[in-house]
mmCIF file of C-alpha atoms in Angstrom:
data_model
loop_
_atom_site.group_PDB
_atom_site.id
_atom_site.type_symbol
_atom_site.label_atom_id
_atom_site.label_comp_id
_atom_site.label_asym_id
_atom_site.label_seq_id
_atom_site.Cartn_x
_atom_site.Cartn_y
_atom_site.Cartn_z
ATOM 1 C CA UNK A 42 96.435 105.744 87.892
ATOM 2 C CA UNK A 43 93.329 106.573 90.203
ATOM 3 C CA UNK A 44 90.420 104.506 89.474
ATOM 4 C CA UNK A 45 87.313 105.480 90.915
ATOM 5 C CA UNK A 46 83.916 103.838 90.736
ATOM 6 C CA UNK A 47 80.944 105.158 88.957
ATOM 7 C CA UNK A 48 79.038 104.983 92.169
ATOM 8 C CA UNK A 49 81.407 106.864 93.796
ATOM 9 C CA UNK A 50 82.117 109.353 91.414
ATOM 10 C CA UNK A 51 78.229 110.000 90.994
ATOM 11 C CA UNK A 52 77.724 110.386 94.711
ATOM 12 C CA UNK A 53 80.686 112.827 95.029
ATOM 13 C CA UNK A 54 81.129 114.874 98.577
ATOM 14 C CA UNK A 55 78.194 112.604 99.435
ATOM 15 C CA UNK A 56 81.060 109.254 99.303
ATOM 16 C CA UNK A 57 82.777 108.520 102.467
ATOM 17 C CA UNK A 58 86.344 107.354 101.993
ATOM 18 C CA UNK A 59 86.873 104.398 103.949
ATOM 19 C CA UNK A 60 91.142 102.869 104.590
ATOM 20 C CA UNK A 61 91.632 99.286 104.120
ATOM 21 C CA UNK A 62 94.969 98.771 106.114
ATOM 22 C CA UNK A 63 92.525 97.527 108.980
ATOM 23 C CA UNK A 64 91.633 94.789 106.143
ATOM 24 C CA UNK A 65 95.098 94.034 105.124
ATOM 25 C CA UNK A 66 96.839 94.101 108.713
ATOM 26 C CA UNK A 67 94.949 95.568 111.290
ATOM 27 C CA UNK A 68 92.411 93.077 112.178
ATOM 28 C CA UNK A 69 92.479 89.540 111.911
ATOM 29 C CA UNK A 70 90.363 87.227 109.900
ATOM 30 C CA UNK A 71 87.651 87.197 110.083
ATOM 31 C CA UNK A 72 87.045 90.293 111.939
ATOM 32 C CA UNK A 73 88.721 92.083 109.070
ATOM 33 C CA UNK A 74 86.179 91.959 106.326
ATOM 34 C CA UNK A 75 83.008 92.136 108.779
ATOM 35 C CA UNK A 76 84.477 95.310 109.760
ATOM 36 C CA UNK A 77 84.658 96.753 106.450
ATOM 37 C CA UNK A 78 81.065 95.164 105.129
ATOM 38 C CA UNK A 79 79.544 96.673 108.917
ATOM 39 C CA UNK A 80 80.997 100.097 107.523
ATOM 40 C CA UNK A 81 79.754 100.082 104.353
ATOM 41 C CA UNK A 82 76.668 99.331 105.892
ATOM 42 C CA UNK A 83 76.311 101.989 108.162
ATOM 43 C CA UNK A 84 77.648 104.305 105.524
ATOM 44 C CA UNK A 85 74.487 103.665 103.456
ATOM 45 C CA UNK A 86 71.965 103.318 106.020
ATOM 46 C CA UNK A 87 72.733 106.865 106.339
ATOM 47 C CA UNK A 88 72.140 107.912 103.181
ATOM 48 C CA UNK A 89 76.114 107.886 101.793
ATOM 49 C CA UNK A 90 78.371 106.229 99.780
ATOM 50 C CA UNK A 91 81.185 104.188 100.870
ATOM 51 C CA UNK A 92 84.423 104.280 99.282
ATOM 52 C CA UNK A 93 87.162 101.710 100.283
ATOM 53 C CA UNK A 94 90.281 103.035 98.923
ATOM 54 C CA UNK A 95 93.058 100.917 98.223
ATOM 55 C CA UNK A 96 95.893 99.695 95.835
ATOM 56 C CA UNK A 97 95.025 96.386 93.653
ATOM 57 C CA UNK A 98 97.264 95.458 91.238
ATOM 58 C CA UNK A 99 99.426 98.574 91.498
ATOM 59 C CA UNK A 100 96.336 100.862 90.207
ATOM 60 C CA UNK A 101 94.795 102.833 93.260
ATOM 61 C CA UNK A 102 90.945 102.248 93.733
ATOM 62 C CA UNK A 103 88.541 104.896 95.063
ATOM 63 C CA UNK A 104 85.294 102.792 95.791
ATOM 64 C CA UNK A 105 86.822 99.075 95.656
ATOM 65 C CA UNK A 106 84.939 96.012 95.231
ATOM 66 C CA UNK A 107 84.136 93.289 98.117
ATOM 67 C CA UNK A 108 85.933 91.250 95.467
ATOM 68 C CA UNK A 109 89.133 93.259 96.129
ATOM 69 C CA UNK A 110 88.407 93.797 100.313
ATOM 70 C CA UNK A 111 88.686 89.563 99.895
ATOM 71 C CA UNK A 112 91.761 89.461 98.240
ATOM 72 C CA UNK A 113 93.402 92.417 100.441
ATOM 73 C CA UNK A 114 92.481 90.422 103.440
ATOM 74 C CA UNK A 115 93.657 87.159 101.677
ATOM 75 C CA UNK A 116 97.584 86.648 103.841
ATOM 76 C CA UNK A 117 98.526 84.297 101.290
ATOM 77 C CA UNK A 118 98.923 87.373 98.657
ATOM 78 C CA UNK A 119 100.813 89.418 101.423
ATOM 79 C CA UNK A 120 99.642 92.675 100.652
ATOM 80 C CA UNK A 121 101.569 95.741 101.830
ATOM 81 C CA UNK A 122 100.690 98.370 104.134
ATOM 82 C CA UNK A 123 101.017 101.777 102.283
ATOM 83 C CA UNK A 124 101.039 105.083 104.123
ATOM 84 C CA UNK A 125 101.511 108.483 101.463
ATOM 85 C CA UNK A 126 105.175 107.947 100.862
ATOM 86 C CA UNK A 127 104.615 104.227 99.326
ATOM 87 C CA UNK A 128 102.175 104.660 96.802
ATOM 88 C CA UNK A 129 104.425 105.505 93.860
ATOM 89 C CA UNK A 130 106.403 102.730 94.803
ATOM 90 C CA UNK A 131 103.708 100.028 95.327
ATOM 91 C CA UNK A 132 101.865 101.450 91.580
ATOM 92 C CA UNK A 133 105.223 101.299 89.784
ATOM 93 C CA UNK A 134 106.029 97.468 91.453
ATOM 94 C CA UNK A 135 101.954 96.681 90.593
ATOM 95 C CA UNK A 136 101.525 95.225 94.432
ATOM 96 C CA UNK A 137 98.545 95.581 96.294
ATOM 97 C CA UNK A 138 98.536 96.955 99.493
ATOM 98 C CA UNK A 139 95.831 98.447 102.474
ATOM 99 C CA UNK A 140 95.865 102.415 102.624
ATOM 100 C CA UNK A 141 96.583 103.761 105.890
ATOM 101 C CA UNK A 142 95.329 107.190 107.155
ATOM 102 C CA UNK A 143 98.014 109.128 105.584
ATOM 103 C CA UNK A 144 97.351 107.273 102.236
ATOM 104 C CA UNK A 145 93.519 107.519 102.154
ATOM 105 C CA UNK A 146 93.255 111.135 103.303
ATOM 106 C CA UNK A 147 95.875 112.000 99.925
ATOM 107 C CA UNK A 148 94.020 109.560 97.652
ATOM 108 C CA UNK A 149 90.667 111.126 98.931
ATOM 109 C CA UNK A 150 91.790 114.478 98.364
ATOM 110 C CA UNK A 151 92.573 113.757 95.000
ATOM 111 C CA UNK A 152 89.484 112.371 94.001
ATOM 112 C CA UNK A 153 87.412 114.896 95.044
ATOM 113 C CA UNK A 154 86.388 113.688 98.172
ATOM 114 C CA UNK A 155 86.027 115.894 102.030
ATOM 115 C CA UNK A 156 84.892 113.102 104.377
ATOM 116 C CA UNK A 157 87.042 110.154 105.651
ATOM 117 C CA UNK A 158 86.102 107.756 108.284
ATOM 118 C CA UNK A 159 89.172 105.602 110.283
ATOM 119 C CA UNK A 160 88.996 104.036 113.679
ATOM 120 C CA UNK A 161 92.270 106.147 114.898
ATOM 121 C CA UNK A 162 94.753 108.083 113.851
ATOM 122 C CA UNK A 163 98.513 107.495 114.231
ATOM 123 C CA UNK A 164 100.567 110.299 115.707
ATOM 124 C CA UNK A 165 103.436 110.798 118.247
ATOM 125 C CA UNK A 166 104.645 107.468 119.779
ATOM 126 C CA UNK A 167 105.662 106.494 123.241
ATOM 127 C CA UNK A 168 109.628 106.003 123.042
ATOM 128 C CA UNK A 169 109.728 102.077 123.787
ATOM 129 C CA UNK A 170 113.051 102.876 125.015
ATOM 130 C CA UNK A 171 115.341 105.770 126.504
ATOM 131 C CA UNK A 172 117.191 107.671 123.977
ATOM 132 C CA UNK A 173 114.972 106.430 120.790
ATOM 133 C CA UNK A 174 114.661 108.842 118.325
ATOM 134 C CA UNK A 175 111.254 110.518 118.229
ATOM 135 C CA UNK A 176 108.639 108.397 115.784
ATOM 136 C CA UNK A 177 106.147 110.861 114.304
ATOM 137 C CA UNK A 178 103.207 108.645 112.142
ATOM 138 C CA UNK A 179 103.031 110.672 108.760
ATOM 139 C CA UNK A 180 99.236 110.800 109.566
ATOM 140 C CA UNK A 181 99.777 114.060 110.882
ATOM 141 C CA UNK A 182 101.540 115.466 107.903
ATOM 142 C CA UNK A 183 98.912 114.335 105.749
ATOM 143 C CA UNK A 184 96.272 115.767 107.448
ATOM 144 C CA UNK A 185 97.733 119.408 107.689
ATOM 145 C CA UNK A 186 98.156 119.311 103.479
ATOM 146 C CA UNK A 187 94.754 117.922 102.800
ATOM 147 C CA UNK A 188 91.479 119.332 102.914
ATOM 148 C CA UNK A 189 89.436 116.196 103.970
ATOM 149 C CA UNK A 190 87.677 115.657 107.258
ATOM 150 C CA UNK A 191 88.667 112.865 109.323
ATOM 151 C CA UNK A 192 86.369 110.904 111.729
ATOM 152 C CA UNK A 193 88.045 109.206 114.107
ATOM 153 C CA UNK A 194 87.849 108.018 117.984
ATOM 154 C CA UNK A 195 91.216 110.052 118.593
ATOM 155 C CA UNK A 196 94.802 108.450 118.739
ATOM 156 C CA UNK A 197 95.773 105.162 119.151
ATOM 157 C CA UNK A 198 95.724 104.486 122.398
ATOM 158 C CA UNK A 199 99.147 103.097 122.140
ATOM 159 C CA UNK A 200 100.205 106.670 121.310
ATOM 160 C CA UNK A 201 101.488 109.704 123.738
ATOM 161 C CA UNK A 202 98.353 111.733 122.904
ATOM 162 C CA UNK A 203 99.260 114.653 124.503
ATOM 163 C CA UNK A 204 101.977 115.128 122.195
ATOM 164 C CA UNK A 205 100.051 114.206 119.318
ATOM 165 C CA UNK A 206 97.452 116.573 120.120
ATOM 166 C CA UNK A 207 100.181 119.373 120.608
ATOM 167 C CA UNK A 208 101.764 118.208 116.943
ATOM 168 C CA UNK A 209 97.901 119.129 115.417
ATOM 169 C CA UNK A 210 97.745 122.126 116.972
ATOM 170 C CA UNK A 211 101.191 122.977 115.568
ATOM 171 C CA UNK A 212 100.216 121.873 112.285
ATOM 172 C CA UNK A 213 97.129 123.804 112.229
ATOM 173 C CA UNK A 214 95.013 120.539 111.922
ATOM 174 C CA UNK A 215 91.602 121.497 114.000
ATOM 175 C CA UNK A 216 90.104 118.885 116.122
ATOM 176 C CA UNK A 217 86.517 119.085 116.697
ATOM 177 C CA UNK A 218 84.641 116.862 119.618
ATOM 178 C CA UNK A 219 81.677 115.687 118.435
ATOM 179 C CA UNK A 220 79.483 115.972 121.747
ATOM 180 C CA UNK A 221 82.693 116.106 123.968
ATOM 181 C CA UNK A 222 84.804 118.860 124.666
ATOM 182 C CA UNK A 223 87.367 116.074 125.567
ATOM 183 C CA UNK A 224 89.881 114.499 123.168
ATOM 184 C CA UNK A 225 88.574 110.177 122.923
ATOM 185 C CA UNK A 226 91.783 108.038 123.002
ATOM 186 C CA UNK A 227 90.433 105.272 120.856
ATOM 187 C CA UNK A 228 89.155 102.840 123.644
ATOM 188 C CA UNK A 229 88.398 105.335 126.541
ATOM 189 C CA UNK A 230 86.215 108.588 126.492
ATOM 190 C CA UNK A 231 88.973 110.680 127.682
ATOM 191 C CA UNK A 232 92.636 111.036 127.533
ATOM 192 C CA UNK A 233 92.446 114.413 129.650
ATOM 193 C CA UNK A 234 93.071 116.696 126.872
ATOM 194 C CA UNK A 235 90.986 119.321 126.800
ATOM 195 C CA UNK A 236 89.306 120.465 123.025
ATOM 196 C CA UNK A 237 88.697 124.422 121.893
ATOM 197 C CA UNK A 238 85.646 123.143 119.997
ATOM 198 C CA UNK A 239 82.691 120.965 119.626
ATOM 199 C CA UNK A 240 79.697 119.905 118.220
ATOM 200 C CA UNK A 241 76.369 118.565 118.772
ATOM 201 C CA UNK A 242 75.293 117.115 115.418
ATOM 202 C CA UNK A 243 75.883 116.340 111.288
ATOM 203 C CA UNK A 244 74.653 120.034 110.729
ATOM 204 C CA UNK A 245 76.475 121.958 112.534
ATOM 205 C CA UNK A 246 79.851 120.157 111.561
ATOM 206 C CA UNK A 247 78.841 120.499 108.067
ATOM 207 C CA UNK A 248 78.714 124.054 108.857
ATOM 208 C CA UNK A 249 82.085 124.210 110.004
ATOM 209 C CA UNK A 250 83.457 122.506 107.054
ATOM 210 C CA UNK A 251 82.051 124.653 104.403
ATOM 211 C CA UNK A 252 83.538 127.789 106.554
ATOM 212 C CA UNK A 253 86.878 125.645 107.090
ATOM 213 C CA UNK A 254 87.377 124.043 103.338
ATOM 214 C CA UNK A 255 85.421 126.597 101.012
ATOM 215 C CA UNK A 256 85.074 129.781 102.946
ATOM 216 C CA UNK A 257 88.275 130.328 104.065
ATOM 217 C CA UNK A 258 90.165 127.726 101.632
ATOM 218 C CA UNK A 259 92.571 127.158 105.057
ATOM 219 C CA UNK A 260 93.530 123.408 103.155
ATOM 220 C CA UNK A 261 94.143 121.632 105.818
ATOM 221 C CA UNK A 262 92.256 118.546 107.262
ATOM 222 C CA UNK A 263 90.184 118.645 109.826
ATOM 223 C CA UNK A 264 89.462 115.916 112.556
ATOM 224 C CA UNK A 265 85.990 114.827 113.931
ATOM 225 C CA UNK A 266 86.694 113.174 117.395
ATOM 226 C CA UNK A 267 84.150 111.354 118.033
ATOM 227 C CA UNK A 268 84.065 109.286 121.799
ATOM 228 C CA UNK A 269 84.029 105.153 121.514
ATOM 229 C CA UNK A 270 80.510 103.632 121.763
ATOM 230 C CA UNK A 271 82.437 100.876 123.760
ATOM 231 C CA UNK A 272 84.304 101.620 126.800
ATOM 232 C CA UNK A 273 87.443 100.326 128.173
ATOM 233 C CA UNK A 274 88.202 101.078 131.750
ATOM 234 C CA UNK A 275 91.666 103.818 130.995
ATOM 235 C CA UNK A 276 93.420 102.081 133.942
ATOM 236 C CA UNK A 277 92.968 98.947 132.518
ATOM 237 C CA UNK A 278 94.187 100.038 128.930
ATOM 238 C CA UNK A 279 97.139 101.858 130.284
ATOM 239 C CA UNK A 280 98.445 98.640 132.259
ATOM 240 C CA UNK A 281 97.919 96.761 129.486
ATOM 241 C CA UNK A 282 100.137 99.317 127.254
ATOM 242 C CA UNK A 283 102.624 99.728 129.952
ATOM 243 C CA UNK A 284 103.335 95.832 129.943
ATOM 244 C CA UNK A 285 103.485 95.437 126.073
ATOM 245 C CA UNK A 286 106.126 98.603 125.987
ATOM 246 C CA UNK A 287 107.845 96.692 128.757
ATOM 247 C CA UNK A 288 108.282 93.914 126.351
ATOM 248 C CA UNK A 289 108.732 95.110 122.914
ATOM 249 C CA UNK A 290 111.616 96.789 124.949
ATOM 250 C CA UNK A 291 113.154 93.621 126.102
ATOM 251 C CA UNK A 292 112.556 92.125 122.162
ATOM 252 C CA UNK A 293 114.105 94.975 120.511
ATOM 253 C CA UNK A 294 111.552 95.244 117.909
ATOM 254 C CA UNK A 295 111.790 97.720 114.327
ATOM 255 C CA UNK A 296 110.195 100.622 114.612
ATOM 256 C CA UNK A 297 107.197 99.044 111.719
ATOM 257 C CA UNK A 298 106.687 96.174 114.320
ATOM 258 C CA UNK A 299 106.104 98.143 117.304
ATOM 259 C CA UNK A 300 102.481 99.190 116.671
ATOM 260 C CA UNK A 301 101.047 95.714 115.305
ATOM 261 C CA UNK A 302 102.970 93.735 118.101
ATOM 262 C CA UNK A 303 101.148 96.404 120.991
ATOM 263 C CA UNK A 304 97.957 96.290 119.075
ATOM 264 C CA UNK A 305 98.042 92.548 119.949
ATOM 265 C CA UNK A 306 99.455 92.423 122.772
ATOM 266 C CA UNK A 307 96.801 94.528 124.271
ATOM 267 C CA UNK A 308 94.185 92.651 122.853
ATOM 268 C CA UNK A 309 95.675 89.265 124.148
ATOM 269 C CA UNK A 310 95.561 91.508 127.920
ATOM 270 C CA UNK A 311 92.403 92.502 127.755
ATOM 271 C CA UNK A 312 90.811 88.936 126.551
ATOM 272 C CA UNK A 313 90.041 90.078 122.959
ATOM 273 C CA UNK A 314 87.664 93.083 124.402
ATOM 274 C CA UNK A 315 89.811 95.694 123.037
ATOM 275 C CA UNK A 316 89.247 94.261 118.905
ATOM 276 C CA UNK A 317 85.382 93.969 119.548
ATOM 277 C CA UNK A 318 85.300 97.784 120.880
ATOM 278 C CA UNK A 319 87.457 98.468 117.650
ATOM 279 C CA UNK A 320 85.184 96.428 115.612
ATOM 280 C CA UNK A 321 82.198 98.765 117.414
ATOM 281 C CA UNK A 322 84.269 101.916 117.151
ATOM 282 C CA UNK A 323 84.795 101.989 113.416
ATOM 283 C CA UNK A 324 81.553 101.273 112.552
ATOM 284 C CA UNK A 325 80.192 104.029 114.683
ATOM 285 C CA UNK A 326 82.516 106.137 113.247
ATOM 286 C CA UNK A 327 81.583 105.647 109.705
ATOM 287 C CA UNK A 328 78.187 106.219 110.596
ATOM 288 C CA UNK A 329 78.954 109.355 111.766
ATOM 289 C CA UNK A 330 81.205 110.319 108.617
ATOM 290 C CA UNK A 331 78.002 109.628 106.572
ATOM 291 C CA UNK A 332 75.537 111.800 108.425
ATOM 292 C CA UNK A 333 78.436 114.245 107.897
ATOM 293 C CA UNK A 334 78.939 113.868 104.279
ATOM 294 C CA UNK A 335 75.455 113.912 103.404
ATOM 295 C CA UNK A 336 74.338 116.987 105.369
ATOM 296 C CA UNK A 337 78.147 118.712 103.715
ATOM 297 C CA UNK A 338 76.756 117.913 100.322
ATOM 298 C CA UNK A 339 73.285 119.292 101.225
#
């Protein structure tokens, strides 16, 4: 049921599993698929192997093809979002879909690989409205069960990151700054959450990994916060959030539609400067996850 290709299988720890929910929903065309080719570029200019995972055709695919990033990103085929819990469903049904975090860091797992490279993680949400029930992004989960390292800029912005940094630490998920001993919050440097522990380079969170993952076997993930090359002023961002809250309120929206309709509202407030620093954010990221990879499978 898991396909993965020779290339990847060959380069082994050295492949850096990439999630292709940003192709499917989170960016639009055509920033989409020149986000995931500027990754995979990155990725190899570094001396690693990318790995897109995804679902095509119901068979999950560690390593997919720019053949199958096009027809994920193609709306006309509609292809779902899967986090963990869908992928039975979405392999028994034969659908395609984009992996989110919490799907990529099982799939990766599986297949052997410790190095995973996202632009944020999901996590505790803001309550759009008194007296909503708490929504908890199975993200976490995942990445307490699964001994891969993820390399991220932090939470989604859009998140209470606080609380989602408390949930990790509950979890027993480390988070690691990599030359910041202050948790990123996906557009801004800082979301005023202080970090244990931090790095300065490839080697030494290598290091850490082999103590964390062979060592001591601990199992769970582990996350690389790494701070956005492009900054947003955090006033700016948190105005922007406030207002979009202030209307998916007043809409009513499902819990699923909350996050894309922010996402875009956001972007629409900050005149489209918010999707180029994602755009800059995951491919920094993903360089980063290489250098990792490669000096973990030295």
């Amino acid at each position: 049921m898991i396909r993965i290709a020779e290339e990847v299988r060959r380069a082994g720890v050295r492949a850096v599993a990439l999630e292709t929910s940003v192709v499917a929903q989170g960016l639009p065309a055509p920033h989409n698929l020149d986000a995931a080719r500027n990754c995979a570029r990155a990725v190899r200019e570094r001396g690693a192997v990318p790995a897109f995972v995804a679902v095509i055709g119901g068979e999950i695919v560690v390593g997919a093809s720019d053949e199958e990033l096009r027809r994920l990103a193609d709306p006309a085929r509609k292809p779902a979002k899967a986090g963990s819990r869908d992928l039975a469903a979405l392999c028994a049904s034969g659908a395609d879909a984009g992996t989110t975090v919490s799907a990529t860091c099982a799939i990766a797992a599986q297949a052997g690989l410790r190095v995973f490279a996202t632009g944020g993680i999901g996590g505790v949400h803001r309550r759009v409205a008194p007296g909503d029930p708490v929504d908890v992004s199975s993200d976490l989960l995942e990445m307490s069960r699964r001994p891969v390292c993820v390399v991220c800029a932090g939470p989604k912005a859009i998140l209470d990151v606080p609380a989602t940094a408390e949930a990790l630490e509950t979890l027993g998920v480390p988070v690691i700054g990599f030359r910041t001993s202050e948790l990123p919050a996906f557009y801004t440097e800082g979301s005023g959450v202080v970090l244990e522990h931090r790095v300065e380079d490839a080697a030494e969170m290598a290091k850490l990994l082999r103590a964390h993952f062979y060592d001591l076997g601990l199992g769970t993930g582990v996350i690389l916060a790494v701070p956005p090359p492009s900054l947003l002023p955090r006033e700016e961002i948190e105005a922007a959030i406030a207002a979009a809250l202030a209307e998916a309120r007043t809409r009513r929206l499902p819990g699923k539609e909350v996050t894309p309709f922010l996402l875009g509202r956001v972007a629409e407030q900050t005149a489209g400067r918010s999707v180029r620093a994602n755009l800059l954010l995951l491919e920094n990221n993903a360089g980063v996850a290489a250098e990792v990879a490669v000096a973990l499978a030295s």
